[in-house]
Short mmCIF file of C-alpha atoms in Angstrom, two decimals:
data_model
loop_
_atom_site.label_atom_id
_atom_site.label_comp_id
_atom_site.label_asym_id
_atom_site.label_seq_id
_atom_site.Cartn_x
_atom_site.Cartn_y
_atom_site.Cartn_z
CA UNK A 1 32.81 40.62 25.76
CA UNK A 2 33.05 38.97 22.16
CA UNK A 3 36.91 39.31 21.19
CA UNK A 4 37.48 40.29 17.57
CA UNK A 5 39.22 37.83 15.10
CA UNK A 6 40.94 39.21 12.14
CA UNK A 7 41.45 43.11 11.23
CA UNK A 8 38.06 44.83 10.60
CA UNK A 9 38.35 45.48 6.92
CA UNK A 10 38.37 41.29 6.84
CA UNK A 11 34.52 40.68 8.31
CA UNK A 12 33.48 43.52 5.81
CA UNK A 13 30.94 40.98 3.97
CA UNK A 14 31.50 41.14 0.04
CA UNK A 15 28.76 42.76 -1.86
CA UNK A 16 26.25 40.11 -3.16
CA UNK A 17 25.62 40.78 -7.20
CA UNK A 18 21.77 42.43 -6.73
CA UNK A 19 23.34 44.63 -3.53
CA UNK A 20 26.19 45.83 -5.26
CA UNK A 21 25.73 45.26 -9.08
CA UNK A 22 21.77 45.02 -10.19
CA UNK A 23 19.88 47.52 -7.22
CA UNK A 24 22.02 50.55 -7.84
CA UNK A 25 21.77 49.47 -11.76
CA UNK A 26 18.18 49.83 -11.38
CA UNK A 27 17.83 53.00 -9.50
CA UNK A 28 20.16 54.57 -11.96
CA UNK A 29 18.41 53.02 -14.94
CA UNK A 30 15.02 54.83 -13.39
CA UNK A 31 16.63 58.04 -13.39
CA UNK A 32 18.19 57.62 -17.04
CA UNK A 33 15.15 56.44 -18.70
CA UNK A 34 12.61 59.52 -16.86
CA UNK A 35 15.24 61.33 -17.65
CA UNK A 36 15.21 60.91 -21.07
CA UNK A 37 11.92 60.07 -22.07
CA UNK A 38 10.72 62.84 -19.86
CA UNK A 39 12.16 65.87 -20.38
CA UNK A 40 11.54 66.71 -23.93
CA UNK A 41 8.11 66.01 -23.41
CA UNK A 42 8.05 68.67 -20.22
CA UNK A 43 9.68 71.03 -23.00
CA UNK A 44 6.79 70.19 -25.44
CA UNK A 45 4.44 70.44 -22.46
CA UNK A 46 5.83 74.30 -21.70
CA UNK A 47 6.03 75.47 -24.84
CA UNK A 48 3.99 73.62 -27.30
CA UNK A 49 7.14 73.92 -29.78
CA UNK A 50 7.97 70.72 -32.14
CA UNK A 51 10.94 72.86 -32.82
CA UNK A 52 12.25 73.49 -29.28
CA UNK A 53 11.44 69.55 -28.90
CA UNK A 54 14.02 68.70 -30.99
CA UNK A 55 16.46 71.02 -30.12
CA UNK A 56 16.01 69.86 -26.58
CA UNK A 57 16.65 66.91 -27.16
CA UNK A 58 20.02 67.49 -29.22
CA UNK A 59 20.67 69.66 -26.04
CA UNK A 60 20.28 67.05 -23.86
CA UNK A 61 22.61 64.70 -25.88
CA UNK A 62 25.51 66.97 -27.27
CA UNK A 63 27.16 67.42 -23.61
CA UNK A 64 26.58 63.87 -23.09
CA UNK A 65 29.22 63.45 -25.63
CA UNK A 66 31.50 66.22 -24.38
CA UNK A 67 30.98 64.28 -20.97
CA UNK A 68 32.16 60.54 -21.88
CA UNK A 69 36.08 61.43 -22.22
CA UNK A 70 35.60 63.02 -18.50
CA UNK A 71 33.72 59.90 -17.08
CA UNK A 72 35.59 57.27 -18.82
CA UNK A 73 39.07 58.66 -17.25
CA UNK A 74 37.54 59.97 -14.10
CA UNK A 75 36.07 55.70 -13.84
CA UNK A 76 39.47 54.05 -14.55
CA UNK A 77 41.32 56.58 -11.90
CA UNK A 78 38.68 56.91 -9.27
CA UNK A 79 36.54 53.77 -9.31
CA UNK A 80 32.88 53.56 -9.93
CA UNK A 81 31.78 54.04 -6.51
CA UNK A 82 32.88 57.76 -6.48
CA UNK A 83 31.70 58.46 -9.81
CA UNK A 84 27.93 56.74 -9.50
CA UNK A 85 27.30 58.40 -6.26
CA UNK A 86 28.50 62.16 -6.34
CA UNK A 87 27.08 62.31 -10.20
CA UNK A 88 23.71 60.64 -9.12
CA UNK A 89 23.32 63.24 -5.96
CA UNK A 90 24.27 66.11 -7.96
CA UNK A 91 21.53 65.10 -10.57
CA UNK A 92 19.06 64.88 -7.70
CA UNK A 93 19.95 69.03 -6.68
CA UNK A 94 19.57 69.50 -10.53
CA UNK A 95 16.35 68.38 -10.93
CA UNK A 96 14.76 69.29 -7.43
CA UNK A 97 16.01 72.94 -8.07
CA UNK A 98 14.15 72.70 -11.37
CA UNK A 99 11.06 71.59 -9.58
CA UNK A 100 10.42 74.27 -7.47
CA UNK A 101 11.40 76.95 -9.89
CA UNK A 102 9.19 76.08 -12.72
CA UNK A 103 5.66 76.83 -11.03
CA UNK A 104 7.30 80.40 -9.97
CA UNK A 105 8.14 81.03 -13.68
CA UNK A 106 5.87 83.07 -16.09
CA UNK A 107 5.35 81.26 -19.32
CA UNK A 108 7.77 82.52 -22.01
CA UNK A 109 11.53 82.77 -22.38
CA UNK A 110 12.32 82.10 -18.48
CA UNK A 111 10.23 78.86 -18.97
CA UNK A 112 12.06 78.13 -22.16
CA UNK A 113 15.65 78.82 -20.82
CA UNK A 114 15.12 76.55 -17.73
CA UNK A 115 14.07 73.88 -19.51
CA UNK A 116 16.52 73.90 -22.21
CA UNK A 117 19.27 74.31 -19.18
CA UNK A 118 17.46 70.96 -17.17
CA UNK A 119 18.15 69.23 -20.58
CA UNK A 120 21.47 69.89 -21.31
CA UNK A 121 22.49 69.54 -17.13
CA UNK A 122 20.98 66.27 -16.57
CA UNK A 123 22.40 64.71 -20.04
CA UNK A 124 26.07 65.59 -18.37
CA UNK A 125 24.94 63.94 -14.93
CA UNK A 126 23.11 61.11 -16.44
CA UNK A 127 25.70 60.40 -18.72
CA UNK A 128 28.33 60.03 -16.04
CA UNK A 129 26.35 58.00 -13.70
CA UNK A 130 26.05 55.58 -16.51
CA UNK A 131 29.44 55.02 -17.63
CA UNK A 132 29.90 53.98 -13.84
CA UNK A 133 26.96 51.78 -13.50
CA UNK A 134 28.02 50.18 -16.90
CA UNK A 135 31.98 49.75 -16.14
CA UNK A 136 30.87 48.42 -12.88
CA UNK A 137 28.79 45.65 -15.02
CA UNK A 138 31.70 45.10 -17.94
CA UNK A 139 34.08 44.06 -14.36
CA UNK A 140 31.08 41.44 -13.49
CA UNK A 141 30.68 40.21 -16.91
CA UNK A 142 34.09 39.35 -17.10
CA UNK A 143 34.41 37.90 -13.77
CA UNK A 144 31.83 35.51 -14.68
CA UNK A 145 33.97 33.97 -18.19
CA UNK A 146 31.80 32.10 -20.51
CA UNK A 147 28.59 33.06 -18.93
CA UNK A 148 29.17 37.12 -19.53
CA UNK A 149 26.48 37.09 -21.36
CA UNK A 150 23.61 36.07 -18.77
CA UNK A 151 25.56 39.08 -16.94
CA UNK A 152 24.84 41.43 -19.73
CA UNK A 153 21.43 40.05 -20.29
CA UNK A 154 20.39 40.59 -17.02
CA UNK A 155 21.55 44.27 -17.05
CA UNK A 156 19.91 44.73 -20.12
CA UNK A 157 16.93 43.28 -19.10
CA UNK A 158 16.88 46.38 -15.98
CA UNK A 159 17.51 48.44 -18.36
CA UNK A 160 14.60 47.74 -20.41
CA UNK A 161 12.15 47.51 -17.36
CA UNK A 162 13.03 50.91 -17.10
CA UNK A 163 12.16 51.75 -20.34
CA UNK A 164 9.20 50.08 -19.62
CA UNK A 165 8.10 51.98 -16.34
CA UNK A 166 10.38 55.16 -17.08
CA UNK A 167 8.78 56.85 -19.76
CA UNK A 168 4.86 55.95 -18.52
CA UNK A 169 5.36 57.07 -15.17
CA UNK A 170 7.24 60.18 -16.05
CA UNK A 171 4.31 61.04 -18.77
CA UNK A 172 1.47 59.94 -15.88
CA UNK A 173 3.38 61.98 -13.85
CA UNK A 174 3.87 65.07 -16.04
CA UNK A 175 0.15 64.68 -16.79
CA UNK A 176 -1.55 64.49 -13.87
CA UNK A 177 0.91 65.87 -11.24
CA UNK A 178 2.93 68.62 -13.28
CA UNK A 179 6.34 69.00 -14.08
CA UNK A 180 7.47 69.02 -9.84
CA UNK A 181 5.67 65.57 -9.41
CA UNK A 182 7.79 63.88 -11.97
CA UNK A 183 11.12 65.77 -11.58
CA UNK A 184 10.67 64.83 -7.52
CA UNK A 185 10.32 61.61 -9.12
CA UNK A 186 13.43 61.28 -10.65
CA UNK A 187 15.73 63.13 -7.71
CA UNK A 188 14.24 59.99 -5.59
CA UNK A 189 15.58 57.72 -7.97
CA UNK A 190 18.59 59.42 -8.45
CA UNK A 191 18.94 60.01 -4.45
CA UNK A 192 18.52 55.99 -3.91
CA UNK A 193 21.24 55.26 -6.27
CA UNK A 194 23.75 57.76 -4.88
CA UNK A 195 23.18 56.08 -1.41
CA UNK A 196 23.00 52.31 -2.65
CA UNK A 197 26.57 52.76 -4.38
CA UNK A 198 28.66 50.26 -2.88
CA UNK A 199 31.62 50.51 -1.48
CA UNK A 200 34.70 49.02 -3.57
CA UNK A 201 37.30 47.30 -1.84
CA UNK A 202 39.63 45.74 -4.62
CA UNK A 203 39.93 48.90 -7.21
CA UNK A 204 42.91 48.67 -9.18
CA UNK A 205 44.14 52.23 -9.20
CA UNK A 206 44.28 53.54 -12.82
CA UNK A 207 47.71 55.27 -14.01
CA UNK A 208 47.66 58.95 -13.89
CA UNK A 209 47.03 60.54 -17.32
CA UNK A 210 45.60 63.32 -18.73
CA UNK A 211 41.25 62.88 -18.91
CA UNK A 212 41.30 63.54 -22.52
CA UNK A 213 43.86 61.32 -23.15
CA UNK A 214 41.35 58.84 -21.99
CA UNK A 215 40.00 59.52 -25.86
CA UNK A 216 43.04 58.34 -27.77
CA UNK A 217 43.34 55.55 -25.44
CA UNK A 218 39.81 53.99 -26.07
CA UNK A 219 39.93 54.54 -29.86
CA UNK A 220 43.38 52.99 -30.41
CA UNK A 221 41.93 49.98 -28.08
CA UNK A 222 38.68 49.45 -30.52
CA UNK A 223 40.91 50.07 -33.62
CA UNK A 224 43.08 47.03 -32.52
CA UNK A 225 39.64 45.01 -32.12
CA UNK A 226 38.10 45.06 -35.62
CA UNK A 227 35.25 42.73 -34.65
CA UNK A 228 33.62 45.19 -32.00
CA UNK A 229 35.14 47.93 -34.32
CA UNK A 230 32.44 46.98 -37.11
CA UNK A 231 29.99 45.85 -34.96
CA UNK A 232 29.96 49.85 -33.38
CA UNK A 233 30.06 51.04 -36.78
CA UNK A 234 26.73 49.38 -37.45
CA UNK A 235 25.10 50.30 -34.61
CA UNK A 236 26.11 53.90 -34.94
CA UNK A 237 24.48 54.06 -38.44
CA UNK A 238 21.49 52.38 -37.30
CA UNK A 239 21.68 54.55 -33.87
CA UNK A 240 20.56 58.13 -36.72
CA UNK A 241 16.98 56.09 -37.09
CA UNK A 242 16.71 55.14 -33.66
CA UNK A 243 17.79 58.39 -32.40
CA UNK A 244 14.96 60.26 -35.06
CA UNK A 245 12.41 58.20 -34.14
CA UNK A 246 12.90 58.65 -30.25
CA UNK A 247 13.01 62.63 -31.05
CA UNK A 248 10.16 62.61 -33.10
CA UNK A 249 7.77 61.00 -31.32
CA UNK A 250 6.00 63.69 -28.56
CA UNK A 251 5.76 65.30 -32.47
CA UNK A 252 4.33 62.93 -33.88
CA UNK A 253 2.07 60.66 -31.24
CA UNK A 254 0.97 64.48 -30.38
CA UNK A 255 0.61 66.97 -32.86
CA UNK A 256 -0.23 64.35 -35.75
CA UNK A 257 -1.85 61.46 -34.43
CA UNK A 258 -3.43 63.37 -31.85
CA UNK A 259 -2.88 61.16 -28.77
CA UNK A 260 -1.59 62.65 -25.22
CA UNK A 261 1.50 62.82 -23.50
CA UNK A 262 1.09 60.07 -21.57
CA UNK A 263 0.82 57.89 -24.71
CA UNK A 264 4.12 58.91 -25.97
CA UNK A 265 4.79 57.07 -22.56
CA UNK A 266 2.72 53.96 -23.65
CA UNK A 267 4.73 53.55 -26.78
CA UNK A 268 8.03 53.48 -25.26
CA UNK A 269 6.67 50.92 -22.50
CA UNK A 270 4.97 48.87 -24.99
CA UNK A 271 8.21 48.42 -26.65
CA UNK A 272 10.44 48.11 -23.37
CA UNK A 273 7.91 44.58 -22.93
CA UNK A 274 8.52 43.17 -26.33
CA UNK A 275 12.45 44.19 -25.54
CA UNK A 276 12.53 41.83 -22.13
CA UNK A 277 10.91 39.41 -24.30
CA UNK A 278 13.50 39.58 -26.75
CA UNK A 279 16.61 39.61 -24.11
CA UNK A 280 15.21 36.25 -22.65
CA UNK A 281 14.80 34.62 -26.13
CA UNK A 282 18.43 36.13 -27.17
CA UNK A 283 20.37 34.95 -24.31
CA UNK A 284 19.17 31.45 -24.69
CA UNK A 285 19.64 31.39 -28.73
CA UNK A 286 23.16 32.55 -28.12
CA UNK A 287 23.84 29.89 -25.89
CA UNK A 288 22.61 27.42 -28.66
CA UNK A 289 23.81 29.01 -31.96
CA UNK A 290 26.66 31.84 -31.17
CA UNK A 291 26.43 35.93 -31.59
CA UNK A 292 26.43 36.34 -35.46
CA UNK A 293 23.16 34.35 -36.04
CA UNK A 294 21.58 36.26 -32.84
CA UNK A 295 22.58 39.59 -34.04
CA UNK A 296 22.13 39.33 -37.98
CA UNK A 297 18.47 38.04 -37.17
CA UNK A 298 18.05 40.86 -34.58
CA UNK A 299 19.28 43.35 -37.22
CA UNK A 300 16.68 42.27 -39.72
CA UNK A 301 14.12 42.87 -37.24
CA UNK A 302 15.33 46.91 -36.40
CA UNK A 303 15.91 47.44 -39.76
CA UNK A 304 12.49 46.00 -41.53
CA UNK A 305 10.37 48.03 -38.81
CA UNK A 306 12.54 51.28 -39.25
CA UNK A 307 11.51 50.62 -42.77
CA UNK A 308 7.72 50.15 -42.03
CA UNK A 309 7.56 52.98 -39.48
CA UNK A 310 6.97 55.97 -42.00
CA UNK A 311 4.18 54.53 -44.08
CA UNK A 312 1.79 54.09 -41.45
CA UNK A 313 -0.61 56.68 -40.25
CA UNK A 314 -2.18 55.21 -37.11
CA UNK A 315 -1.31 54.85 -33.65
CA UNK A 316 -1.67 51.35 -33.01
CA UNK A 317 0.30 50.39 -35.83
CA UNK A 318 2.69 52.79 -35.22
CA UNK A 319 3.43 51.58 -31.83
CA UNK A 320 3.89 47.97 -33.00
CA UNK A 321 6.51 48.65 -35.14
CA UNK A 322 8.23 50.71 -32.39
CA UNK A 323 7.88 47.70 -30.18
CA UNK A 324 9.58 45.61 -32.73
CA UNK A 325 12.09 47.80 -33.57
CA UNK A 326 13.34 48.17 -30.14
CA UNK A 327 12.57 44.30 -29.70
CA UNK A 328 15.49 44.24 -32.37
CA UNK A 329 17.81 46.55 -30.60
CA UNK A 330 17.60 44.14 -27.33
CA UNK A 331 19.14 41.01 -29.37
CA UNK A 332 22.03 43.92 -30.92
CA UNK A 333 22.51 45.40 -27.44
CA UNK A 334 23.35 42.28 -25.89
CA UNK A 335 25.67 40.93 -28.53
CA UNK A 336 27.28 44.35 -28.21
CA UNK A 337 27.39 44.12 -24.49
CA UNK A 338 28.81 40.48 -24.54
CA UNK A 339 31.71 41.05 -27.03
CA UNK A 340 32.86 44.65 -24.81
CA UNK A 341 32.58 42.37 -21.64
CA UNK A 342 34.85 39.60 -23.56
CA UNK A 343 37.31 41.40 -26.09
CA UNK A 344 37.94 45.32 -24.10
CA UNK A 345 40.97 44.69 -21.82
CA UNK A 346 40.20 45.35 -18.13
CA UNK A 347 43.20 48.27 -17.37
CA UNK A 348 41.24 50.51 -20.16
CA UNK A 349 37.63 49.22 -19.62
CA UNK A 350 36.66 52.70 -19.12
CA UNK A 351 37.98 54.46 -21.86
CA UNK A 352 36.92 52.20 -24.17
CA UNK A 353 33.88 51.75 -23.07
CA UNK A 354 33.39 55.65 -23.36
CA UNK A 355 34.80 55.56 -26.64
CA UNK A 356 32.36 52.98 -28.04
CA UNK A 357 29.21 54.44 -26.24
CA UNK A 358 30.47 58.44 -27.68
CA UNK A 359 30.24 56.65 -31.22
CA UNK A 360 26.63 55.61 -31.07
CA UNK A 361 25.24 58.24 -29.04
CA UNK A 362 26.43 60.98 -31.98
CA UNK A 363 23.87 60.36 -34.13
CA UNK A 364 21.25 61.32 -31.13
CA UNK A 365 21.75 65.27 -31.17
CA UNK A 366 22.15 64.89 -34.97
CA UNK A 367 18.33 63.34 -34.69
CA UNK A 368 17.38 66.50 -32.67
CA UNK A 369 18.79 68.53 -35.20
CA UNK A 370 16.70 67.34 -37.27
CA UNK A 371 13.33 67.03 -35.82
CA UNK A 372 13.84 71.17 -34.55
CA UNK A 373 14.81 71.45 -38.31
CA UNK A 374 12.94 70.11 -40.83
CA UNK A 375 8.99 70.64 -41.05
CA UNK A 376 6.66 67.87 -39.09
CA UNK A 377 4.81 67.57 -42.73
CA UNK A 378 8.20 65.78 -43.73
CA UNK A 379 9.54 63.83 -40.82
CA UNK A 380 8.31 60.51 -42.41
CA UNK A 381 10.63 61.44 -45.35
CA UNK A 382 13.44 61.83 -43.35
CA UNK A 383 12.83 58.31 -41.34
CA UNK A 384 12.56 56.87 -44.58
CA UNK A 385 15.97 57.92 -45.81
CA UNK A 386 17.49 57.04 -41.85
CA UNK A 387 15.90 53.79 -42.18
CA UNK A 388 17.35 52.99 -45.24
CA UNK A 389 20.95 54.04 -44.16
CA UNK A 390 20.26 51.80 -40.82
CA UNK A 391 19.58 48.79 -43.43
CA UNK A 392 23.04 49.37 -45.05
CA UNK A 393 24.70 49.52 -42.25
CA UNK A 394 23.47 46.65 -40.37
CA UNK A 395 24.13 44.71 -43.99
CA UNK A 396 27.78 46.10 -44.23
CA UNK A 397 28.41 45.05 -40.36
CA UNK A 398 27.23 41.53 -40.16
CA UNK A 399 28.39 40.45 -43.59
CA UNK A 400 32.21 42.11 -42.56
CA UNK A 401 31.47 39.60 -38.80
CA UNK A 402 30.14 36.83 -40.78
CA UNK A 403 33.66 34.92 -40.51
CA UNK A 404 34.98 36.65 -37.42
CA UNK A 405 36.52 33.78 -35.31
CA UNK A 406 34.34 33.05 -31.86
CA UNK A 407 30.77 34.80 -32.93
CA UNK A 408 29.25 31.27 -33.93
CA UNK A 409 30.41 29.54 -31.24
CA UNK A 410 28.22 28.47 -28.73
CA UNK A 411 27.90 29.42 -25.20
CA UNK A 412 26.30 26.85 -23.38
#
C-alpha cells in the first residue's frame, strides 16, 4: 500500500497557465462574443425593427454598467473562481430557458419582451464572468514582470479569435438553425467555462467593505495614476464610434446594403483576423520601441477608418475599414491591458479594473440610443460626427502620454 508523503492539499498539482488561465478565458470569450454579436441580431431577426435593434443593444449594455461595482467587489472578496463559475452557469439557465420558450411564442409583444429581457439578463451575467476571467489575467500579467505584455497579448489574441468565430457562428447558427441552435450554442460555452474554472489555492482574502464602495475605491486608484487616467479617457471617447458602429451594423449590412445576417457575422470575423494580426505585430513593436509609439500609431489607424467608414456605400469596402478599425483597437487594447497589468496595485485590482472597464463601456448603450433613435437615412451623419470626436480624443490622449515616464521604454 503506497504511504502518503506530505498533507494532501501539498500534491494538489498547480494549475498550468492554458488549464487555469487561457482554456476557461476562451470558453468565456465564446460566450461573450455570441453573446454580443448575437443577440441583437436574434432581436432584428424577430422583429424586423432597426429601432428595437438599437434599443436592444443599449439594453444589453446599461446593466452591464450597473453590474461592474457588484463584480469588481464581489472579485476582490470572493476570488475569481466563485465569480467565473456560478455567473457562467447561471448564464447557461438564462439562455437555455430562452431557447425553448421562443419557438412556443406567437410573434408580437411576447416575442419582443423575451428578447429584450435575454438582452438585458445576459449583459449582467456576461459582464460578471468577465471581470473574473480578466482579474484572473491582470494577477498573471503581473506575475510575469517585464513580460506582462506577451500575457496580455495572448489574452487578447483569445479574445479576438472569438470575435473571429463568435459572431459567424452565432449568425450561421441563427440562420440556418434558429434562434435555439445558437442560444444552445452559447449555454455550451458558457457550461464549459463554469466547469473549467479552476480552483484557487493562494487568494488573498479582500477586506470587508461595502460592494459599492468598490466604486470610490477604483476611481480614487485611477485618479492617482494619470497615465492610465488619460489613456481611459481616450479610449472612452473613441469607445461612442466603436460602440455606433457595432450597433449599427445588422442596420446597416441588412436593411441598406442588403446582405444577410450571417454577413453581419462575416464583418465582425473579417476584422477579428486583421485584429490577431495586429496583436502579433504590436507585441513585438512594443518590445522594440515602447507603448506610446505602439499606441499613437494604433490610434491613427481607428481613428482614419472611423473617419472613412460613413462615405462608403458598399459592402466590401465597408468591411475593410471595419477590419482596420478594429485592427487599430488590438494595438490600443493591449497597451491598455499592459499599463492596468503594470501600474493598478494588486489589493484593488478588481475595483479598478471595474472602474476603468465601466468608463469605456458607457458610451455602448449611449450608441444604442442612438441607432433606436435617430432615422437609418442619417446614421452615416452621426458616425461622422462620433468619428470625429474619436479623432480628438485619441489626439488629446497621446499628446497628454507623449512624455509620460516608462511608455517609450522598451520591453525586450
Amino acid at each position: 500500500m503506497r504511504s502518503r508523503v506530505g498533507p494532501r492539499h501539498a500534491r494538489r498539482p498547480v494549475p498550468t497557465m492554458l488549464r487555469g488561465i487561457y482554456l476557461p478565458r476562451s470558453m468565456d470569450a465564446a460566450a461573450f462574443a455570441m453573446t454580443t454579436y448575437g443577440i441583437p441580431l436574434l432581436v432584428l431577426a424577430t422583429t424586423n425593427s432597426a429601432a428595437l435593434t438599437g434599443a436592444a443593444f443599449a439594453l444589453e449594455w446599461i446593466p452591464r454598467l450597473g453590474a461592474f461595482a457588484v463584480a469588481g467587489a464581489l472579485v476582490d472578496r470572493h476570488g475569481t473562481t466563485t465569480v467565473l463559475r456560478y455567473a457562467s452557469a447561471a448564464r447557461a439557465v438564462v439562455v437555455l430557458s430562452a431557447a425553448l420558450l421562443l419557438p412556443a411564442l406567437p410573434q408580437g409583444w411576447a416575442t419582443t419582451v423575451t428578447v429584450m429581457l435575454l438582452a438585458a439578463s445576459t449583459g449582467v451575467l456576461t459582464e460578471f464572468s468577465y471581470i473574473a476571467a480578466e482579474t484572473a489575467g491582470g494577477v498573471a500579467s503581473r506575475e510575469a514582470g517585464d513580460r506582462a505584455h506577451r500575457v496580455q497579448s495572448v489574452l487578447l489574441g483569445i479574445d479576438q479569435v472569438a470575435t473571429l468565430a463568435g459572431p459567424a457562428l452565432a449568425a450561421l447558427l441563427l440562420q440556418w438553425a434558429g434562434a435555439a441552435g445558437m442560444l444552445t450554442a452559447i449555454a455550451g460555452f458558457s457550461l464549459l467555462t463554469s466547469g473549467l474554472a479552476p480552483r484557487q489555492f493562494h487568494r488573498e482574502q479582500a477586506a470587508a467593505q461595502p460592494v459599492f464602495q468598490g466604486l470610490r475605491t477604483g476611481w480614487q486608484t485611477l485618479r492617482s495614476l494619470p497615465t492610465l487616467g488619460w489613456l481611459v479617457t481616450g479610449l472612452t471617447v473613441s469607445n461612442l464610434a466603436v460602440g455606433l458602429l457595432q450597433a449599427a451594423a445588422p442596420v446597416i449590412v441588412v436593411k441598406q446594403l442588403g446582405h444577410s445576417t450571417a454577413d453581419v457575422g462575416l464583418v465582425w470575423s473579417a476584422a477579428a483576423v486583421t485584429s490577431l494580426v495586429a496583436i502579433a505585430v504590436c507585441r513585438r513593436a512594443i518590445d522594440r520601441w515602447g507603448l506610446w509609439p505602439v499606441g499613437a500609431l494604433s490610434a491613427t489607424l481607428a481613428a482614419s477608418a472611423c473617419l472613412a467608414v460613413s462615405l462608403t456605400h458598399t459592402y466590401s469596402v465597408y468591411l475593410a475599414l471595419i477590419a482596420v478599425l478594429m485592427a487599430g483597437e488590438g494595438g490600443l487594447t493591449v497597451v491598455l491591458r499592459t499599463l492596468r497589468s503594470h501600474l493598478i496595485p494588486a489589493q484593488v485590482f478588481g475595483a479598478t479594473l471595474a472602474m476603468t472597464i465601466l468608463l469605456l463601456l458607457l458610451p455602448f448603450p449611449v450608441a444604442g440610443v442612438l441607432v433606436a433613435a435617430v432615422p437609418p437615412a442619417l446614421l452615416g451623419h452621426v458616425i461622422t460626427g462620433c468619428a470625429v470626436l474619436q479623432a480628438l480624443g485619441l489626439i488629446t490622449a497621446f499628446a497628454r502620454l507623449r512624455t509620460a515616464p516608462g511608455l517609450r521604454t522598451s520591453f525586450a
